[in-house]
Amino acid sequence: MNIGQAAAASGVSAKMIRYYESIGLIPAADRTDAGYRTYASKDVHTLRFVRRARDLGFSVEEMAELVALWNDRDRASADVKAVALRHIADLDHKARELQAMSETLKHLAESCHGDDRPDCPIIDSLASAETFPAPKRAKTVAFFRRHPGSPIHPAQGRVR
Amino acid sequence: MNIGQAAAASGVSAKMIRYYESIGLIPAADRTDAGYRTYASKDVHTLRFVRRARDLGFSVEEMAELVALWNDRDRASADVKAVALRHIADLDHKARELQAMSETLKHLAESCHGDDRPDCPIIDSLASAETFPAPKRAKTVAFFRRHPGSPIHPAQGRVR
DNA sequence: GATGGGGCTTCCAATCATGGGAAGGTCAAG
DNA sequence: CTTGACCTTCCCATGATTGGAAGCCCCATC
């Protein structure tokens, strides 16, 4: 199986497969004499594992931990759980940050007439401050992920 | 006022002030003969506006829209509201994505013993698939932000 | 007046995960 | 043997932000 087929079979783009190999997340694939990477079902299995971890928002670093634990027969499920719980905390933390922003904006938007006149509490709030919710410059630890499969787009952003 | 003082007064780092100027989000500051940027209270006001918008998770592009609307006496509050509502939708969408991931993981973590034995439904789920929640490769539109002020860290990530 | 330290300047690099594209080699079908 | 689909590597861009280097500027103290 060439990389394209492995990509289709795993849901990880060929680009990302090469990238994951380059950073050591997955082992280097075997090569044909011509230099083409070849993949066996076992490799696709690993790629699927990675894709699913990615779909759950794990960072590459965390995925590396998970893959290592997966390959470790003597792992303690407590270790896996610890990685998961840490990530859950990150996800919840970020979700809360986003919700807080959303709610602040919703309150402001509610009292905005949304007509042809310029008066707008949203703009006023940005301009005035005071009532502004003190943003807790938390040490955001985790990161977001884009969407998995193929139709992806490079998303990004700060987490503030 | 030099850039350092403007930064302290606005909550936007000197680095970011220069960056915002370079991309045209804020107008180029006046300079002293020596080339130092100088800021008046009006400029700090603008910087504060930008910081607050950033704190609400607006992208630079959206902030540019907001600043333009702010400076437009003849704006229609409907335009401001539209920007806000669009952003609220983005925030809610992302928050939901994160929550979905979190909940999936929470379910798995609940049934994980978390002891010395290797058996772990979390790893099993990543390895097996099937029961895996089909990730909706949405066209995530918005982006996340890091934390504002100074003690920030370059966060990032995909949103998947 | 010289020296030192802190602030300022610009420019380049890194972050994180991903896609885009170029230049060139390979393979299988026609 | 040609064509087109696929593979290879390498570099670039994204978004917002920080870090750091090299060098200039300003003020205060000796």
Short mmCIF file of C-alpha atoms (C1' of nucleotides) in Angstrom, two decimals:
data_model
loop_
_atom_site.label_atom_id
_atom_site.label_comp_id
_atom_site.label_asym_id
_atom_site.label_seq_id
_atom_site.Cartn_x
_atom_site.Cartn_y
_atom_site.Cartn_z
CA MET A 1 0.00 0.00 0.00
CA ASN A 2 1.33 3.40 -0.95
CA ILE A 3 0.93 6.50 1.14
CA GLY A 4 -2.12 7.69 -0.76
CA GLN A 5 -4.00 4.52 -0.04
CA ALA A 6 -2.88 4.52 3.57
CA ALA A 7 -4.15 8.08 3.80
CA ALA A 8 -7.53 7.16 2.36
CA ALA A 9 -7.75 4.12 4.59
CA SER A 10 -6.81 5.95 7.76
CA GLY A 11 -8.30 9.37 7.31
CA VAL A 12 -4.91 11.01 7.81
CA SER A 13 -3.68 13.01 4.82
CA ALA A 14 -0.52 11.89 3.07
CA LYS A 15 1.00 15.20 4.03
CA MET A 16 0.33 14.58 7.67
CA ILE A 17 1.55 11.00 7.51
CA ARG A 18 4.91 12.26 6.27
CA TYR A 19 4.89 14.95 8.91
CA TYR A 20 4.07 12.52 11.71
CA GLU A 21 6.87 10.30 10.50
CA SER A 22 9.30 13.20 10.37
CA ILE A 23 8.64 14.20 13.95
CA GLY A 24 8.78 10.63 15.18
CA LEU A 25 5.14 10.24 16.15
CA ILE A 26 4.95 7.17 13.97
CA PRO A 27 7.83 4.93 12.89
CA ALA A 28 9.45 5.47 9.51
CA ALA A 29 7.64 3.47 6.88
CA ASP A 30 9.39 0.86 4.80
CA ARG A 31 10.41 1.97 1.34
CA THR A 32 10.34 0.39 -2.07
CA ASP A 33 13.51 0.46 -4.16
CA ALA A 34 12.19 3.63 -5.73
CA GLY A 35 11.83 5.27 -2.36
CA TYR A 36 8.06 4.99 -2.09
CA ARG A 37 6.75 4.47 1.42
CA THR A 38 4.77 1.28 1.88
CA TYR A 39 2.16 0.58 4.49
CA ALA A 40 0.75 -2.65 5.86
CA SER A 41 -2.57 -2.97 7.62
CA LYS A 42 -0.73 -2.73 10.92
CA ASP A 43 0.54 0.68 9.94
CA VAL A 44 -2.91 1.80 8.89
CA HIS A 45 -4.08 0.64 12.28
CA THR A 46 -1.60 2.93 13.92
CA LEU A 47 -2.61 5.79 11.67
CA ARG A 48 -6.22 5.31 12.59
CA PHE A 49 -5.29 5.36 16.24
CA VAL A 50 -3.55 8.64 15.70
CA ARG A 51 -6.44 10.07 13.76
CA ARG A 52 -8.88 9.23 16.48
CA ALA A 53 -6.67 10.75 19.13
CA ARG A 54 -6.39 13.84 16.98
CA ASP A 55 -10.17 13.90 16.59
CA LEU A 56 -10.41 14.11 20.34
CA GLY A 57 -8.21 17.16 20.32
CA PHE A 58 -5.01 15.60 21.63
CA SER A 59 -1.83 17.42 20.71
CA VAL A 60 0.92 15.66 18.85
CA GLU A 61 2.82 15.41 22.09
CA GLU A 62 -0.10 13.80 23.86
CA MET A 63 -0.67 11.48 20.94
CA ALA A 64 2.92 10.36 21.26
CA GLU A 65 2.25 9.50 24.89
CA LEU A 66 -0.88 7.61 23.95
CA VAL A 67 0.81 5.67 21.18
CA ALA A 68 3.61 4.73 23.54
CA LEU A 69 1.11 3.54 26.13
CA TRP A 70 -0.81 1.65 23.48
CA ASN A 71 2.33 -0.18 22.50
CA ASP A 72 3.25 -0.91 26.07
CA ARG A 73 1.78 -4.18 27.21
CA ASP A 74 2.78 -3.41 30.76
CA ARG A 75 1.14 -0.02 30.86
CA ALA A 76 -0.92 0.97 33.83
CA SER A 77 -4.38 2.10 32.81
CA ALA A 78 -3.89 4.82 35.41
CA ASP A 79 -1.31 6.40 33.13
CA VAL A 80 -3.69 6.46 30.22
CA LYS A 81 -6.41 7.85 32.38
CA ALA A 82 -4.11 10.57 33.63
CA VAL A 83 -3.41 11.73 30.08
CA ALA A 84 -7.12 11.68 29.34
CA LEU A 85 -8.09 13.57 32.47
CA ARG A 86 -5.48 16.20 31.86
CA HIS A 87 -6.80 16.69 28.37
CA ILE A 88 -10.38 16.79 29.57
CA ALA A 89 -9.39 19.57 31.93
CA ASP A 90 -7.78 21.46 29.06
CA LEU A 91 -10.81 21.04 26.87
CA ASP A 92 -13.18 22.13 29.59
CA HIS A 93 -11.01 25.08 30.40
CA LYS A 94 -11.00 26.28 26.84
CA ALA A 95 -14.65 25.60 26.35
CA ARG A 96 -15.35 27.73 29.38
CA GLU A 97 -13.20 30.54 28.06
CA LEU A 98 -15.07 30.50 24.79
CA GLN A 99 -18.40 30.38 26.52
CA ALA A 100 -17.47 33.28 28.74
CA MET A 101 -16.59 35.36 25.69
CA SER A 102 -19.75 34.27 23.97
CA GLU A 103 -21.92 35.16 26.91
CA THR A 104 -20.38 38.56 27.36
CA LEU A 105 -21.03 39.26 23.72
CA LYS A 106 -24.53 37.90 23.86
CA HIS A 107 -25.41 40.27 26.67
CA LEU A 108 -24.05 43.19 24.69
CA ALA A 109 -25.72 42.10 21.48
CA GLU A 110 -29.05 41.76 23.20
CA SER A 111 -29.14 45.40 24.11
CA CYS A 112 -27.99 46.49 20.66
CA HIS A 113 -30.86 47.72 18.54
CA GLY A 114 -29.25 46.53 15.36
CA ASP A 115 -30.79 49.22 13.24
CA ASP A 116 -29.52 52.09 11.10
CA ARG A 117 -28.53 54.25 14.01
CA PRO A 118 -24.93 54.28 15.23
CA ASP A 119 -25.57 53.87 18.94
CA CYS A 120 -24.32 50.49 19.95
CA PRO A 121 -23.55 49.08 23.38
CA ILE A 122 -21.16 46.59 21.82
CA ILE A 123 -18.90 49.30 20.46
CA ASP A 124 -19.43 51.36 23.58
CA SER A 125 -18.32 48.52 25.77
CA LEU A 126 -15.18 47.94 23.75
CA ALA A 127 -14.43 51.64 23.85
CA SER A 128 -15.27 52.31 27.46
CA ALA A 129 -14.00 49.42 29.46
CA GLU A 130 -15.06 49.62 33.10
CA THR A 131 -17.75 47.02 33.03
CA PHE A 132 -15.43 44.85 31.07
CA PRO A 133 -14.94 41.38 32.43
CA ALA A 134 -11.38 41.10 33.54
CA PRO A 135 -9.90 38.51 31.25
CA LYS A 136 -7.97 36.06 33.25
CA ARG A 137 -4.74 35.74 31.46
CA ALA A 138 -4.58 32.08 32.23
CA LYS A 139 -1.66 30.03 31.21
CA THR A 140 -3.62 28.22 28.63
CA VAL A 141 -1.86 24.96 28.28
CA ALA A 142 -3.53 22.91 25.67
CA PHE A 143 -4.33 23.65 22.12
CA PHE A 144 -7.10 23.39 19.68
CA ARG A 145 -7.33 21.26 16.72
CA ARG A 146 -8.88 21.66 13.40
CA HIS A 147 -11.07 19.18 11.83
CA PRO A 148 -9.58 15.81 11.07
CA GLY A 149 -10.21 13.98 7.90
CA SER A 150 -9.41 15.59 4.66
CA PRO A 151 -11.53 18.66 4.10
CA ILE A 152 -9.48 20.46 6.59
CA HIS A 153 -8.32 23.95 6.67
CA PRO A 154 -5.55 25.40 8.66
CA ALA A 155 -7.31 26.90 11.56
CA GLN A 156 -5.58 28.62 14.29
CA GLY A 157 -5.70 31.15 16.93
CA ARG A 158 -4.79 32.30 20.26
CA VAL A 159 -6.56 31.01 23.23
CA ARG A 160 -6.01 33.99 25.28
CA MET B 1 4.60 58.43 25.78
CA ASN B 2 6.88 55.78 24.39
CA ILE B 3 5.74 52.38 23.26
CA GLY B 4 6.58 50.72 26.55
CA GLN B 5 4.35 53.07 28.47
CA ALA B 6 1.58 52.76 25.93
CA ALA B 7 1.87 49.01 26.29
CA ALA B 8 1.59 49.19 30.06
CA ALA B 9 -1.31 51.60 29.83
CA SER B 10 -3.23 49.57 27.29
CA GLY B 11 -2.45 46.01 28.17
CA VAL B 12 -1.14 45.31 24.69
CA SER B 13 2.53 44.31 24.56
CA ALA B 14 4.97 46.56 22.76
CA LYS B 15 5.63 43.68 20.40
CA MET B 16 2.00 43.44 19.49
CA ILE B 17 1.59 47.18 19.13
CA ARG B 18 4.33 47.15 16.51
CA TYR B 19 2.74 44.14 14.87
CA TYR B 20 -0.72 45.71 14.79
CA GLU B 21 0.80 48.79 13.27
CA SER B 22 2.67 46.76 10.67
CA ILE B 23 -0.47 45.01 9.49
CA GLY B 24 -2.46 48.21 9.48
CA LEU B 25 -4.84 47.39 12.31
CA ILE B 26 -3.84 50.62 13.99
CA PRO B 27 -2.41 53.72 12.33
CA ALA B 28 1.33 54.24 12.29
CA ALA B 29 2.42 56.11 15.40
CA ASP B 30 4.20 59.42 15.22
CA ARG B 31 7.95 59.25 15.66
CA THR B 32 10.50 61.33 17.49
CA ASP B 33 13.58 62.51 15.63
CA ALA B 34 15.33 59.44 16.91
CA GLY B 35 12.68 57.17 15.46
CA TYR B 36 10.91 56.36 18.70
CA ARG B 37 7.17 55.86 18.39
CA THR B 38 5.12 58.25 20.51
CA TYR B 39 1.61 57.71 21.80
CA ALA B 40 -1.03 60.13 22.99
CA SER B 41 -3.96 59.20 25.21
CA LYS B 42 -6.10 58.91 22.10
CA ASP B 43 -3.80 56.21 20.80
CA VAL B 44 -3.89 54.38 24.09
CA HIS B 45 -7.65 54.52 23.86
CA THR B 46 -7.51 52.78 20.53
CA LEU B 47 -5.12 50.19 21.88
CA ARG B 48 -7.46 49.49 24.76
CA PHE B 49 -10.30 49.05 22.32
CA VAL B 50 -8.24 46.53 20.41
CA ARG B 51 -7.25 44.71 23.55
CA ARG B 52 -10.83 44.34 24.67
CA ALA B 53 -11.88 43.05 21.29
CA ARG B 54 -9.02 40.61 21.41
CA ASP B 55 -10.09 39.56 24.89
CA LEU B 56 -13.44 38.64 23.41
CA GLY B 57 -11.73 36.37 20.94
CA PHE B 58 -12.09 38.52 17.84
CA SER B 59 -9.56 37.86 15.12
CA VAL B 60 -7.37 40.66 13.85
CA GLU B 61 -9.56 40.84 10.80
CA GLU B 62 -12.68 41.21 12.87
CA MET B 63 -10.98 43.75 15.08
CA ALA B 64 -10.20 45.76 11.99
CA GLU B 65 -13.90 45.75 11.13
CA LEU B 66 -14.80 46.81 14.63
CA VAL B 67 -12.26 49.60 14.73
CA ALA B 68 -13.52 50.86 11.40
CA LEU B 69 -17.09 50.82 12.68
CA TRP B 70 -16.01 52.52 15.87
CA ASN B 71 -14.46 55.32 13.86
CA ASP B 72 -17.47 55.61 11.61
CA ARG B 73 -19.95 58.08 13.00
CA ASP B 74 -22.49 57.03 10.44
CA ARG B 75 -22.25 53.35 11.20
CA ALA B 76 -25.38 51.30 11.54
CA SER B 77 -25.48 49.43 14.81
CA ALA B 78 -26.82 46.56 12.75
CA ASP B 79 -23.38 46.19 11.19
CA VAL B 80 -21.71 45.98 14.55
CA LYS B 81 -24.29 43.52 15.75
CA ALA B 82 -23.73 41.39 12.68
CA VAL B 83 -20.03 41.12 13.42
CA ALA B 84 -20.80 40.25 17.01
CA LEU B 85 -23.41 37.64 16.15
CA ARG B 86 -21.13 36.00 13.63
CA HIS B 87 -18.41 35.79 16.24
CA ILE B 88 -20.81 34.47 18.84
CA ALA B 89 -21.74 31.70 16.43
CA ASP B 90 -18.07 30.89 15.94
CA LEU B 91 -17.41 30.83 19.65
CA ASP B 92 -20.41 28.65 20.35
CA HIS B 93 -19.47 26.31 17.56
CA LYS B 94 -15.99 25.84 18.89
CA ALA B 95 -17.14 25.53 22.43
CA ARG B 96 -19.47 22.77 21.34
CA GLU B 97 -16.69 20.98 19.53
CA LEU B 98 -14.55 21.08 22.61
CA GLN B 99 -17.37 19.93 24.81
CA ALA B 100 -18.14 17.06 22.50
CA MET B 101 -14.55 15.90 22.70
CA SER B 102 -14.53 16.34 26.42
CA GLU B 103 -17.71 14.36 26.87
CA THR B 104 -16.54 11.50 24.73
CA LEU B 105 -13.39 11.33 26.77
CA LYS B 106 -15.23 11.60 30.03
CA HIS B 107 -17.37 8.61 29.16
CA LEU B 108 -14.30 6.59 28.32
CA ALA B 109 -12.41 7.73 31.37
CA GLU B 110 -15.30 6.81 33.62
CA SER B 111 -15.08 3.18 32.65
CA CYS B 112 -11.31 3.10 32.96
CA HIS B 113 -10.19 1.52 36.20
CA GLY B 114 -7.13 3.68 36.41
CA ASP B 115 -5.09 1.10 38.21
CA ASP B 116 -1.90 -0.87 37.52
CA ARG B 117 -3.48 -3.16 34.98
CA PRO B 118 -3.15 -2.40 31.28
CA ASP B 119 -6.80 -2.85 30.29
CA CYS B 120 -8.16 0.51 29.34
CA PRO B 121 -11.27 1.43 27.41
CA ILE B 122 -9.70 4.71 26.42
CA ILE B 123 -6.87 3.05 24.56
CA ASP B 124 -9.24 0.39 23.29
CA SER B 125 -11.53 2.98 21.85
CA LEU B 126 -8.72 4.77 20.09
CA ALA B 127 -7.47 1.47 18.74
CA SER B 128 -10.77 -0.08 17.78
CA ALA B 129 -12.88 2.64 16.29
CA GLU B 130 -16.43 1.50 15.59
CA THR B 131 -18.07 3.15 18.48
CA PHE B 132 -16.13 6.24 17.66
CA PRO B 133 -18.17 9.36 17.24
CA ALA B 134 -17.92 10.43 13.67
CA PRO B 135 -16.11 13.72 13.81
CA LYS B 136 -17.94 16.20 11.70
CA ARG B 137 -15.31 17.73 9.58
CA ALA B 138 -16.91 21.10 9.85
CA LYS B 139 -15.48 24.04 8.08
CA THR B 140 -14.38 25.63 11.26
CA VAL B 141 -14.40 29.25 10.52
CA ALA B 142 -13.26 31.16 13.47
CA PHE B 143 -10.15 30.89 15.51
CA PHE B 144 -9.02 30.79 19.03
CA ARG B 145 -7.03 33.27 20.84
CA ARG B 146 -4.42 33.10 23.44
CA HIS B 147 -4.38 35.18 26.44
CA PRO B 148 -4.16 38.88 26.02
CA GLY B 149 -2.03 40.99 28.20
CA SER B 150 1.54 40.10 28.65
CA PRO B 151 1.96 36.76 30.38
CA ILE B 152 0.96 35.09 27.24
CA HIS B 153 2.25 32.09 25.54
CA PRO B 154 1.99 31.24 21.96
CA ALA B 155 -0.88 28.88 21.91
CA GLN B 156 -2.35 27.49 18.85
CA GLY B 157 -3.88 24.58 17.27
CA ARG B 158 -6.26 23.05 14.99
CA VAL B 159 -9.89 23.04 15.75
CA ARG B 160 -10.65 20.00 13.81
"C1'" DG C 1 32.79 64.03 29.38
"C1'" DA C 2 32.60 59.22 29.63
"C1'" DT C 3 30.22 55.17 31.00
"C1'" DG C 4 26.36 52.16 31.95
"C1'" DG C 5 21.89 50.46 31.86
"C1'" DG C 6 17.45 50.34 30.19
"C1'" DG C 7 14.41 51.38 26.47
"C1'" DC C 8 13.91 51.77 21.69
"C1'" DT C 9 14.62 50.18 16.72
"C1'" DT C 10 14.41 46.48 13.02
"C1'" DC C 11 14.79 41.83 11.51
"C1'" DC C 12 14.60 36.94 11.91
"C1'" DA C 13 13.14 32.72 14.19
"C1'" DA C 14 9.98 29.70 16.57
"C1'" DT C 15 5.49 28.06 17.93
"C1'" DC C 16 1.46 24.30 16.29
"C1'" DA C 17 -0.75 21.47 12.81
"C1'" DT C 18 -1.82 21.74 8.37
"C1'" DG C 19 -2.18 22.62 3.36
"C1'" DG C 20 -0.20 24.37 -1.12
"C1'" DG C 21 2.82 24.01 -4.62
"C1'" DA C 22 7.09 23.32 -7.31
"C1'" DA C 23 10.51 20.25 -9.39
"C1'" DG C 24 11.48 15.89 -10.51
"C1'" DG C 25 11.30 10.61 -10.24
"C1'" DT C 26 8.14 6.27 -10.79
"C1'" DC C 27 4.70 3.24 -12.23
"C1'" DA C 28 0.98 1.11 -14.68
"C1'" DA C 29 -2.12 1.23 -18.39
"C1'" DG C 30 -2.80 2.13 -23.20
"C1'" DC D 1 7.00 4.42 -25.37
"C1'" DT D 2 3.92 8.01 -23.89
"C1'" DT D 3 0.67 9.74 -20.66
"C1'" DG D 4 -1.18 10.67 -16.41
"C1'" DA D 5 -1.60 9.56 -11.75
"C1'" DC D 6 1.12 9.09 -7.90
"C1'" DC D 7 5.26 9.47 -5.27
"C1'" DT D 8 9.49 12.11 -3.44
"C1'" DT D 9 11.66 16.22 -1.07
"C1'" DC D 10 11.82 21.04 -0.06
"C1'" DC D 11 10.10 25.49 0.87
"C1'" DC D 12 6.32 28.62 1.96
"C1'" DA D 13 2.01 30.29 4.24
"C1'" DT D 14 -1.30 30.41 7.88
"C1'" DG D 15 -2.57 33.15 12.90
"C1'" DA D 16 -1.18 35.63 16.87
"C1'" DT D 17 2.37 35.96 19.69
"C1'" DT D 18 6.83 35.72 21.97
"C1'" DG D 19 11.95 35.56 21.98
"C1'" DG D 20 16.20 37.18 20.83
"C1'" DA D 21 20.02 39.50 18.41
"C1'" DA D 22 22.39 43.67 16.88
"C1'" DG D 23 22.58 48.23 17.24
"C1'" DC D 24 21.01 53.06 18.37
"C1'" DC D 25 19.21 56.47 21.95
"C1'" DC D 26 18.58 58.73 26.25
"C1'" DC D 27 19.32 59.87 30.90
"C1'" DA D 28 21.70 59.66 35.14
"C1'" DT D 29 25.63 59.02 37.73
"C1'" DC D 30 30.64 59.19 38.36
#
